[in-house]
Amino acid sequence: MKRFAKAVAHSNIALAKYWGKADALRNLTAVPSLSLTLAALRTTTSVLFDPALDSDQFSLSGEAVSGRPLARVVKLLDAVRAAAGVVDRARVESVNDFPTAAGLASSASGFAALAMAATRAAGLEPSLPAVSALARAASASAARSVYGGYVALDARAECAERVCAGSAFPLEMLVAVTVSGPKATASTDGMGHTQSTSPYYSAWLEAAPHVYGEVRRAVEARDFAALGPAVEHSALLMHASMLAARPALIYFAPATLRVMDRVRGFRQAGGRAFFTMDAGPHVKVLVEPSAARELELELAKLEGVSSVLRSAAGPDAYWVEP
Ligand code: DP6
């Protein structure tokens, strides 16, 4: 019997960063993190368990995927098959409605959508925490994409938890997409390298929970003036630990620094906006909706910025009826 399900999940950007694992085998994070789910970055994934298939197949935007990305998908499918008592192989089709080629993180929305679709297709009726735990085992940031709005993932936690809906604290995110350079080191590898070679990793482990606490309290108090500086500090602390790895992990491109500088200039002129960067050269800027358009136009003019995406907070992941 063929069994099919389809689901949508939105990407998220961490305001308090996760970098490093407490347990690499189970993929439990070493530090707590807190993110904002983004409406404009969406992945739609369908899963078909089909007795006629002899191996799992995975396509991303119509292109067949093999190697390590396929192996990560198969691992998640194996966990679902074990839980549901299903033996059939699956055809997985995933589409991002944002440019994957631009190197924007898609593993978060990708694994969240896959965990949603695969569990439903296998006949399970999973709760969102159970889907979040499954997604987390594949990619920790994906645990957070199961929920909309502001979402936390505690250190060593199995699953993420909702902090508050996006509408409770309506901020927007501008994503300044920088001209893509050579492919950046994948985050799983980058954090392993930082853990084993950076003398600043222990300082990061010590500081990250405090910054997370500041970010969380600011979100709970809807206090943008307190949130922004803590968000920048979290990103820069994380990048400091990467820069001190040997060899150094430098995710910044020249345009990354230009955007950071422009955001600081925007603040000096009285505006309120704060940047964050992940394991890539793009810069995400947290801004109040009233200032978003003006800053979007300014960032788009910068040399090396190929486009600027603008997004409000996104919803929980959901199933789409066929
Ligand atoms: C810099 O979730 O991609 O985006 O668990 O190894 O798949 P794995 O890592 P991943 O790492 C995300 C790192 C980050 C910060 C964050 O999203 O918290």
mmCIF file of C-alpha atoms and ligand atoms in Angstrom:
data_model
loop_
_atom_site.group_PDB
_atom_site.id
_atom_site.type_symbol
_atom_site.label_atom_id
_atom_site.label_comp_id
_atom_site.label_asym_id
_atom_site.label_seq_id
_atom_site.Cartn_x
_atom_site.Cartn_y
_atom_site.Cartn_z
ATOM 1 C CA MET A 1 0.000 0.000 0.000
ATOM 2 C CA LYS A 2 1.335 3.435 -0.920
ATOM 3 C CA ARG A 3 1.195 6.045 1.825
ATOM 4 C CA PHE A 4 1.618 9.751 1.219
ATOM 5 C CA ALA A 5 1.813 12.977 3.224
ATOM 6 C CA LYS A 6 2.936 16.529 2.579
ATOM 7 C CA ALA A 7 4.054 19.228 5.030
ATOM 8 C CA VAL A 8 5.345 22.785 5.167
ATOM 9 C CA ALA A 9 7.919 24.185 7.609
ATOM 10 C CA HIS A 10 9.572 27.596 7.795
ATOM 11 C CA SER A 11 13.225 28.309 8.350
ATOM 12 C CA ASN A 12 14.405 30.003 11.520
ATOM 13 C CA ILE A 13 17.248 32.298 12.466
ATOM 14 C CA ALA A 14 18.777 31.967 15.918
ATOM 15 C CA LEU A 15 18.787 35.125 18.030
ATOM 16 C CA ALA A 16 20.755 33.226 20.693
ATOM 17 C CA LYS A 17 23.016 30.824 18.823
ATOM 18 C CA TYR A 18 23.619 27.105 19.126
ATOM 19 C CA TRP A 19 27.172 26.050 18.261
ATOM 20 C CA GLY A 20 28.629 22.788 19.574
ATOM 21 C CA LYS A 21 27.282 19.449 20.717
ATOM 22 C CA ALA A 22 26.953 17.919 24.174
ATOM 23 C CA ASP A 23 26.362 14.523 22.551
ATOM 24 C CA ALA A 24 27.341 14.160 18.897
ATOM 25 C CA LEU A 25 25.791 10.703 18.546
ATOM 26 C CA ARG A 26 22.331 11.819 19.691
ATOM 27 C CA ASN A 27 22.845 15.359 18.346
ATOM 28 C CA LEU A 28 22.110 17.105 21.643
ATOM 29 C CA THR A 29 23.235 20.721 21.796
ATOM 30 C CA ALA A 30 25.876 22.028 24.197
ATOM 31 C CA VAL A 31 24.202 25.413 24.703
ATOM 32 C CA PRO A 32 20.613 26.689 24.789
ATOM 33 C CA SER A 33 19.363 28.624 21.747
ATOM 34 C CA LEU A 34 16.391 30.785 20.819
ATOM 35 C CA SER A 35 15.185 31.602 17.324
ATOM 36 C CA LEU A 36 12.639 33.453 15.241
ATOM 37 C CA THR A 37 10.788 31.405 12.609
ATOM 38 C CA LEU A 38 10.548 33.253 9.277
ATOM 39 C CA ALA A 39 7.436 33.392 7.091
ATOM 40 C CA ALA A 40 9.358 34.125 3.884
ATOM 41 C CA LEU A 41 11.655 31.091 3.976
ATOM 42 C CA ARG A 42 9.525 28.011 3.463
ATOM 43 C CA THR A 43 10.133 24.366 2.580
ATOM 44 C CA THR A 44 7.401 22.049 1.295
ATOM 45 C CA THR A 45 8.168 18.335 1.474
ATOM 46 C CA SER A 46 6.201 15.288 0.402
ATOM 47 C CA VAL A 47 6.921 11.699 1.434
ATOM 48 C CA LEU A 48 5.559 8.635 -0.343
ATOM 49 C CA PHE A 49 6.240 5.205 1.203
ATOM 50 C CA ASP A 50 6.043 2.872 -1.770
ATOM 51 C CA PRO A 51 6.497 -0.942 -1.682
ATOM 52 C CA ALA A 52 7.741 -0.794 -5.297
ATOM 53 C CA LEU A 53 10.893 1.177 -4.346
ATOM 54 C CA ASP A 54 14.122 -0.657 -3.424
ATOM 55 C CA SER A 55 15.843 2.409 -1.956
ATOM 56 C CA ASP A 56 14.959 5.820 -0.537
ATOM 57 C CA GLN A 57 15.022 8.655 -3.052
ATOM 58 C CA PHE A 58 15.350 12.355 -2.334
ATOM 59 C CA SER A 59 14.975 15.298 -4.685
ATOM 60 C CA LEU A 60 15.455 18.975 -3.836
ATOM 61 C CA SER A 61 13.724 21.402 -6.189
ATOM 62 C CA GLY A 62 13.461 18.639 -8.804
ATOM 63 C CA GLU A 63 17.147 17.596 -8.675
ATOM 64 C CA ALA A 64 18.055 14.121 -7.377
ATOM 65 C CA VAL A 65 20.248 14.316 -4.270
ATOM 66 C CA SER A 66 22.823 11.682 -3.265
ATOM 67 C CA GLY A 67 25.757 11.311 -0.840
ATOM 68 C CA ARG A 68 25.721 12.811 2.630
ATOM 69 C CA PRO A 69 22.503 14.878 2.306
ATOM 70 C CA LEU A 70 20.658 11.723 1.166
ATOM 71 C CA ALA A 71 22.187 9.729 4.047
ATOM 72 C CA ARG A 72 20.811 12.270 6.558
ATOM 73 C CA VAL A 73 17.331 11.938 5.030
ATOM 74 C CA VAL A 74 17.552 8.118 5.109
ATOM 75 C CA LYS A 75 18.552 8.230 8.803
ATOM 76 C CA LEU A 76 15.440 10.238 9.666
ATOM 77 C CA LEU A 77 13.259 7.915 7.562
ATOM 78 C CA ASP A 78 14.796 4.892 9.350
ATOM 79 C CA ALA A 79 13.812 6.378 12.727
ATOM 80 C CA VAL A 80 10.238 6.900 11.477
ATOM 81 C CA ARG A 81 10.061 3.372 10.008
ATOM 82 C CA ALA A 82 11.277 1.903 13.312
ATOM 83 C CA ALA A 83 8.653 3.864 15.288
ATOM 84 C CA ALA A 84 5.809 3.030 12.908
ATOM 85 C CA GLY A 85 6.725 -0.547 11.956
ATOM 86 C CA VAL A 86 6.932 0.403 8.275
ATOM 87 C CA VAL A 87 9.425 -1.353 5.991
ATOM 88 C CA ASP A 88 8.765 0.388 2.657
ATOM 89 C CA ARG A 89 11.294 2.766 1.119
ATOM 90 C CA ALA A 90 10.229 6.332 0.390
ATOM 91 C CA ARG A 91 10.302 8.962 -2.328
ATOM 92 C CA VAL A 92 10.958 12.370 -0.750
ATOM 93 C CA GLU A 93 10.400 15.544 -2.775
ATOM 94 C CA SER A 94 11.356 18.853 -1.246
ATOM 95 C CA VAL A 95 11.002 22.377 -2.608
ATOM 96 C CA ASN A 96 12.309 25.599 -1.056
ATOM 97 C CA ASP A 97 10.531 28.807 -1.996
ATOM 98 C CA PHE A 98 13.755 30.742 -1.435
ATOM 99 C CA PRO A 99 17.063 30.468 -3.309
ATOM 100 C CA THR A 100 18.866 27.365 -1.963
ATOM 101 C CA ALA A 101 21.822 28.218 -4.189
ATOM 102 C CA ALA A 102 22.317 31.452 -2.253
ATOM 103 C CA GLY A 103 23.477 29.273 0.640
ATOM 104 C CA LEU A 104 20.692 30.239 3.011
ATOM 105 C CA ALA A 105 20.301 27.619 5.711
ATOM 106 C CA SER A 106 17.694 25.167 4.524
ATOM 107 C CA SER A 107 18.424 22.225 6.811
ATOM 108 C CA ALA A 108 16.212 23.713 9.544
ATOM 109 C CA SER A 109 13.035 24.012 7.476
ATOM 110 C CA GLY A 110 14.024 20.956 5.413
ATOM 111 C CA PHE A 111 14.307 18.472 8.279
ATOM 112 C CA ALA A 112 11.303 19.950 10.107
ATOM 113 C CA ALA A 113 9.123 19.519 6.993
ATOM 114 C CA LEU A 114 10.553 16.028 6.422
ATOM 115 C CA ALA A 115 9.856 14.938 10.021
ATOM 116 C CA MET A 116 6.285 16.267 9.727
ATOM 117 C CA ALA A 117 5.580 14.567 6.376
ATOM 118 C CA ALA A 118 7.358 11.267 7.090
ATOM 119 C CA THR A 119 5.598 10.640 10.427
ATOM 120 C CA ARG A 120 2.173 11.362 8.943
ATOM 121 C CA ALA A 121 2.881 9.245 5.832
ATOM 122 C CA ALA A 122 3.970 6.352 8.071
ATOM 123 C CA GLY A 123 0.598 6.460 9.809
ATOM 124 C CA LEU A 124 1.784 8.002 13.072
ATOM 125 C CA GLU A 125 -0.184 10.850 14.658
ATOM 126 C CA PRO A 126 2.756 12.592 16.290
ATOM 127 C CA SER A 127 2.603 15.581 18.615
ATOM 128 C CA LEU A 128 4.667 18.662 17.693
ATOM 129 C CA PRO A 129 7.205 17.873 20.486
ATOM 130 C CA ALA A 130 7.672 14.381 19.016
ATOM 131 C CA VAL A 131 8.201 15.822 15.513
ATOM 132 C CA SER A 132 10.591 18.401 16.970
ATOM 133 C CA ALA A 133 12.659 15.653 18.655
ATOM 134 C CA LEU A 134 12.867 13.708 15.410
ATOM 135 C CA ALA A 135 13.917 16.816 13.468
ATOM 136 C CA ARG A 136 16.484 17.692 16.173
ATOM 137 C CA ALA A 137 18.207 14.341 15.825
ATOM 138 C CA ALA A 138 18.752 15.175 12.128
ATOM 139 C CA SER A 139 19.747 18.833 12.584
ATOM 140 C CA ALA A 140 19.355 20.632 15.893
ATOM 141 C CA SER A 141 18.170 23.930 14.407
ATOM 142 C CA ALA A 142 15.358 21.969 12.693
ATOM 143 C CA ALA A 143 13.812 21.227 16.115
ATOM 144 C CA ARG A 144 12.980 24.954 16.335
ATOM 145 C CA SER A 145 11.361 25.131 12.869
ATOM 146 C CA VAL A 146 8.486 22.928 14.024
ATOM 147 C CA TYR A 147 7.110 25.963 15.881
ATOM 148 C CA GLY A 148 6.290 29.438 14.651
ATOM 149 C CA GLY A 149 7.315 32.711 16.282
ATOM 150 C CA TYR A 150 9.959 32.702 19.021
ATOM 151 C CA VAL A 151 11.231 29.226 19.875
ATOM 152 C CA ALA A 152 13.761 27.882 22.381
ATOM 153 C CA LEU A 153 15.862 24.721 22.385
ATOM 154 C CA ASP A 154 17.508 24.104 25.729
ATOM 155 C CA ALA A 155 20.974 22.588 26.042
ATOM 156 C CA ARG A 156 20.710 18.770 25.794
ATOM 157 C CA ALA A 157 16.943 19.087 25.167
ATOM 158 C CA GLU A 158 15.142 16.459 23.105
ATOM 159 C CA CYS A 159 12.755 18.968 21.573
ATOM 160 C CA ALA A 160 12.174 22.695 21.161
ATOM 161 C CA GLU A 161 9.487 24.717 22.943
ATOM 162 C CA ARG A 162 7.453 27.769 22.009
ATOM 163 C CA VAL A 163 8.396 30.991 23.792
ATOM 164 C CA CYS A 164 5.704 33.191 22.237
ATOM 165 C CA ALA A 165 3.900 33.740 18.955
ATOM 166 C CA GLY A 166 5.415 36.135 16.430
ATOM 167 C CA SER A 167 2.361 38.395 16.707
ATOM 168 C CA ALA A 168 3.087 38.885 20.434
ATOM 169 C CA PHE A 169 6.330 40.726 19.577
ATOM 170 C CA PRO A 170 6.140 41.764 15.918
ATOM 171 C CA LEU A 171 9.673 42.168 14.635
ATOM 172 C CA GLU A 172 10.949 41.552 11.120
ATOM 173 C CA MET A 173 14.110 40.087 9.700
ATOM 174 C CA LEU A 174 15.980 41.386 6.661
ATOM 175 C CA VAL A 175 18.250 38.818 5.051
ATOM 176 C CA ALA A 176 21.058 40.514 3.131
ATOM 177 C CA VAL A 177 22.173 37.854 0.666
ATOM 178 C CA THR A 178 25.816 38.452 -0.163
ATOM 179 C CA VAL A 179 27.462 37.448 -3.413
ATOM 180 C CA SER A 180 28.205 33.767 -2.835
ATOM 181 C CA GLY A 181 31.829 32.774 -2.536
ATOM 182 C CA PRO A 182 33.163 29.214 -2.283
ATOM 183 C CA LYS A 183 30.955 26.805 -0.380
ATOM 184 C CA ALA A 184 31.215 27.386 3.352
ATOM 185 C CA THR A 185 32.078 24.599 5.819
ATOM 186 C CA ALA A 186 28.881 22.756 6.810
ATOM 187 C CA SER A 187 27.787 23.659 10.330
ATOM 188 C CA THR A 188 28.106 20.115 11.737
ATOM 189 C CA ASP A 189 31.748 19.978 10.573
ATOM 190 C CA GLY A 190 32.410 23.576 11.583
ATOM 191 C CA MET A 191 31.250 23.033 15.136
ATOM 192 C CA GLY A 192 33.233 19.808 15.494
ATOM 193 C CA HIS A 193 36.344 21.645 14.306
ATOM 194 C CA THR A 194 35.689 24.551 16.716
ATOM 195 C CA GLN A 195 35.141 22.145 19.641
ATOM 196 C CA SER A 196 38.374 20.310 18.991
ATOM 197 C CA THR A 197 40.733 23.182 18.058
ATOM 198 C CA SER A 198 39.486 26.564 19.318
ATOM 199 C CA PRO A 199 40.858 27.785 22.673
ATOM 200 C CA TYR A 200 37.838 30.095 22.786
ATOM 201 C CA TYR A 201 35.301 27.249 22.646
ATOM 202 C CA SER A 202 35.291 26.869 26.438
ATOM 203 C CA ALA A 203 34.712 30.637 26.794
ATOM 204 C CA TRP A 204 31.784 30.314 24.375
ATOM 205 C CA LEU A 205 30.316 27.440 26.441
ATOM 206 C CA GLU A 206 30.546 29.555 29.542
ATOM 207 C CA ALA A 207 29.108 32.750 28.030
ATOM 208 C CA ALA A 208 26.371 31.334 25.775
ATOM 209 C CA PRO A 209 23.855 30.391 28.509
ATOM 210 C CA HIS A 210 24.062 33.902 29.965
ATOM 211 C CA VAL A 211 23.466 35.559 26.599
ATOM 212 C CA TYR A 212 20.628 33.110 25.945
ATOM 213 C CA GLY A 213 19.105 34.192 29.291
ATOM 214 C CA GLU A 214 19.326 37.848 28.235
ATOM 215 C CA VAL A 215 17.731 37.100 24.857
ATOM 216 C CA ARG A 216 14.964 35.031 26.421
ATOM 217 C CA ARG A 217 14.129 37.615 29.086
ATOM 218 C CA ALA A 218 14.085 40.382 26.459
ATOM 219 C CA VAL A 219 11.698 38.385 24.242
ATOM 220 C CA GLU A 220 9.452 37.607 27.203
ATOM 221 C CA ALA A 221 9.433 41.298 28.169
ATOM 222 C CA ARG A 222 8.969 42.349 24.471
ATOM 223 C CA ASP A 223 11.969 44.641 25.034
ATOM 224 C CA PHE A 224 13.657 45.345 21.681
ATOM 225 C CA ALA A 225 16.238 47.714 23.223
ATOM 226 C CA ALA A 226 17.479 44.875 25.452
ATOM 227 C CA LEU A 227 17.082 42.150 22.821
ATOM 228 C CA GLY A 228 19.109 43.711 19.999
ATOM 229 C CA PRO A 229 22.496 44.062 21.727
ATOM 230 C CA ALA A 230 22.206 40.544 23.189
ATOM 231 C CA VAL A 231 21.469 39.136 19.696
ATOM 232 C CA GLU A 232 24.580 40.787 18.225
ATOM 233 C CA HIS A 233 26.676 39.650 21.170
ATOM 234 C CA SER A 234 25.560 36.026 20.748
ATOM 235 C CA ALA A 235 26.492 36.013 17.050
ATOM 236 C CA LEU A 236 29.859 37.694 17.606
ATOM 237 C CA LEU A 237 30.759 35.406 20.534
ATOM 238 C CA MET A 238 30.005 32.392 18.340
ATOM 239 C CA HIS A 239 32.044 33.779 15.440
ATOM 240 C CA ALA A 240 34.927 34.604 17.814
ATOM 241 C CA SER A 241 35.084 30.923 18.782
ATOM 242 C CA MET A 242 35.150 29.991 15.077
ATOM 243 C CA LEU A 243 37.808 32.571 14.208
ATOM 244 C CA ALA A 244 40.055 31.131 16.930
ATOM 245 C CA ALA A 245 39.819 27.585 15.506
ATOM 246 C CA ARG A 246 42.883 26.151 13.735
ATOM 247 C CA PRO A 247 42.739 26.585 10.805
ATOM 248 C CA ALA A 248 40.355 29.498 11.315
ATOM 249 C CA LEU A 249 36.735 29.216 10.283
ATOM 250 C CA ILE A 250 35.964 32.520 8.624
ATOM 251 C CA TYR A 251 32.397 32.699 7.372
ATOM 252 C CA PHE A 252 32.522 36.447 6.680
ATOM 253 C CA ALA A 253 32.814 37.815 3.149
ATOM 254 C CA PRO A 254 33.732 41.476 2.491
ATOM 255 C CA ALA A 255 30.020 42.292 2.060
ATOM 256 C CA THR A 256 29.257 40.688 5.449
ATOM 257 C CA LEU A 257 31.342 43.400 7.128
ATOM 258 C CA ARG A 258 29.793 46.097 4.937
ATOM 259 C CA VAL A 259 26.297 45.115 6.060
ATOM 260 C CA MET A 260 27.349 44.976 9.732
ATOM 261 C CA ASP A 261 28.874 48.436 9.361
ATOM 262 C CA ARG A 262 25.728 49.840 7.701
ATOM 263 C CA VAL A 263 23.549 48.474 10.499
ATOM 264 C CA ARG A 264 25.747 50.201 13.059
ATOM 265 C CA GLY A 265 25.555 53.417 10.997
ATOM 266 C CA PHE A 266 21.763 53.081 10.928
ATOM 267 C CA ARG A 267 21.803 52.936 14.728
ATOM 268 C CA GLN A 268 24.128 55.930 15.034
ATOM 269 C CA ALA A 269 21.595 57.892 12.974
ATOM 270 C CA GLY A 270 18.896 56.986 15.516
ATOM 271 C CA GLY A 271 17.453 53.843 13.892
ATOM 272 C CA ARG A 272 17.047 50.531 15.685
ATOM 273 C CA ALA A 273 18.344 47.395 13.968
ATOM 274 C CA PHE A 274 20.661 44.558 15.007
ATOM 275 C CA PHE A 275 22.568 41.986 12.957
ATOM 276 C CA THR A 276 23.270 38.277 13.290
ATOM 277 C CA MET A 277 25.224 35.846 11.099
ATOM 278 C CA ASP A 278 25.297 32.044 10.904
ATOM 279 C CA ALA A 279 27.639 29.556 9.247
ATOM 280 C CA GLY A 280 27.706 31.558 6.016
ATOM 281 C CA PRO A 281 28.357 35.078 4.693
ATOM 282 C CA HIS A 282 24.783 36.417 4.690
ATOM 283 C CA VAL A 283 23.659 38.889 7.326
ATOM 284 C CA LYS A 284 20.265 38.766 9.009
ATOM 285 C CA VAL A 285 19.030 42.008 10.495
ATOM 286 C CA LEU A 286 16.387 42.220 13.196
ATOM 287 C CA VAL A 287 14.312 45.364 12.818
ATOM 288 C CA GLU A 288 10.966 46.875 13.807
ATOM 289 C CA PRO A 289 8.397 46.755 10.969
ATOM 290 C CA SER A 290 8.237 50.581 10.770
ATOM 291 C CA ALA A 291 11.961 50.818 9.906
ATOM 292 C CA ALA A 292 12.242 47.724 7.734
ATOM 293 C CA ARG A 293 11.593 49.299 4.320
ATOM 294 C CA GLU A 294 14.115 52.110 4.760
ATOM 295 C CA LEU A 295 16.881 49.752 5.911
ATOM 296 C CA GLU A 296 16.017 47.190 3.227
ATOM 297 C CA LEU A 297 16.664 49.833 0.525
ATOM 298 C CA GLU A 298 19.927 50.900 2.168
ATOM 299 C CA LEU A 299 21.265 47.350 2.430
ATOM 300 C CA ALA A 300 20.278 46.532 -1.163
ATOM 301 C CA LYS A 301 22.565 49.351 -2.384
ATOM 302 C CA LEU A 302 25.698 47.933 -0.755
ATOM 303 C CA GLU A 303 28.459 46.464 -2.888
ATOM 304 C CA GLY A 304 28.417 42.674 -2.738
ATOM 305 C CA VAL A 305 24.786 42.428 -1.601
ATOM 306 C CA SER A 306 22.890 40.565 -4.311
ATOM 307 C CA SER A 307 19.413 40.800 -2.783
ATOM 308 C CA VAL A 308 17.588 41.532 0.439
ATOM 309 C CA LEU A 309 14.725 39.306 1.593
ATOM 310 C CA ARG A 310 12.272 40.718 4.089
ATOM 311 C CA SER A 311 10.304 38.501 6.426
ATOM 312 C CA ALA A 312 7.874 38.691 9.317
ATOM 313 C CA ALA A 313 7.561 35.844 11.827
ATOM 314 C CA GLY A 314 6.281 32.576 10.423
ATOM 315 C CA PRO A 315 3.762 30.008 11.719
ATOM 316 C CA ASP A 316 4.062 26.463 13.103
ATOM 317 C CA ALA A 317 4.888 23.722 10.619
ATOM 318 C CA TYR A 318 1.726 22.152 9.197
ATOM 319 C CA TRP A 319 0.434 19.295 7.100
ATOM 320 C CA VAL A 320 -1.042 19.972 3.683
ATOM 321 C CA GLU A 321 -3.976 17.789 2.663
ATOM 322 C CA PRO A 322 -3.335 16.130 -0.700
HETATM 323 C C1 DP6 B 1 25.066 28.740 13.239
HETATM 324 O O1 DP6 B 1 21.443 22.913 13.172
HETATM 325 O O2 DP6 B 1 22.788 23.234 11.059
HETATM 326 O O3 DP6 B 1 22.885 28.213 12.433
HETATM 327 O O4 DP6 B 1 22.706 20.066 14.340
HETATM 328 O O5 DP6 B 1 24.866 19.766 13.130
HETATM 329 O O6 DP6 B 1 22.743 19.960 11.817
HETATM 330 P P1 DP6 B 1 23.481 20.344 13.077
HETATM 331 O O7 DP6 B 1 23.736 21.913 12.984
HETATM 332 P P2 DP6 B 1 22.753 23.088 12.546
HETATM 333 O O8 DP6 B 1 23.534 24.316 13.209
HETATM 334 C C2 DP6 B 1 23.013 25.593 13.250
HETATM 335 C C3 DP6 B 1 24.071 26.526 13.687
HETATM 336 C C4 DP6 B 1 23.752 28.005 13.512
HETATM 337 C C5 DP6 B 1 23.160 28.588 14.796
HETATM 338 C C6 DP6 B 1 21.751 28.195 15.127
HETATM 339 O O9 DP6 B 1 20.914 28.031 14.224
HETATM 340 O O10 DP6 B 1 21.465 28.113 16.344
#
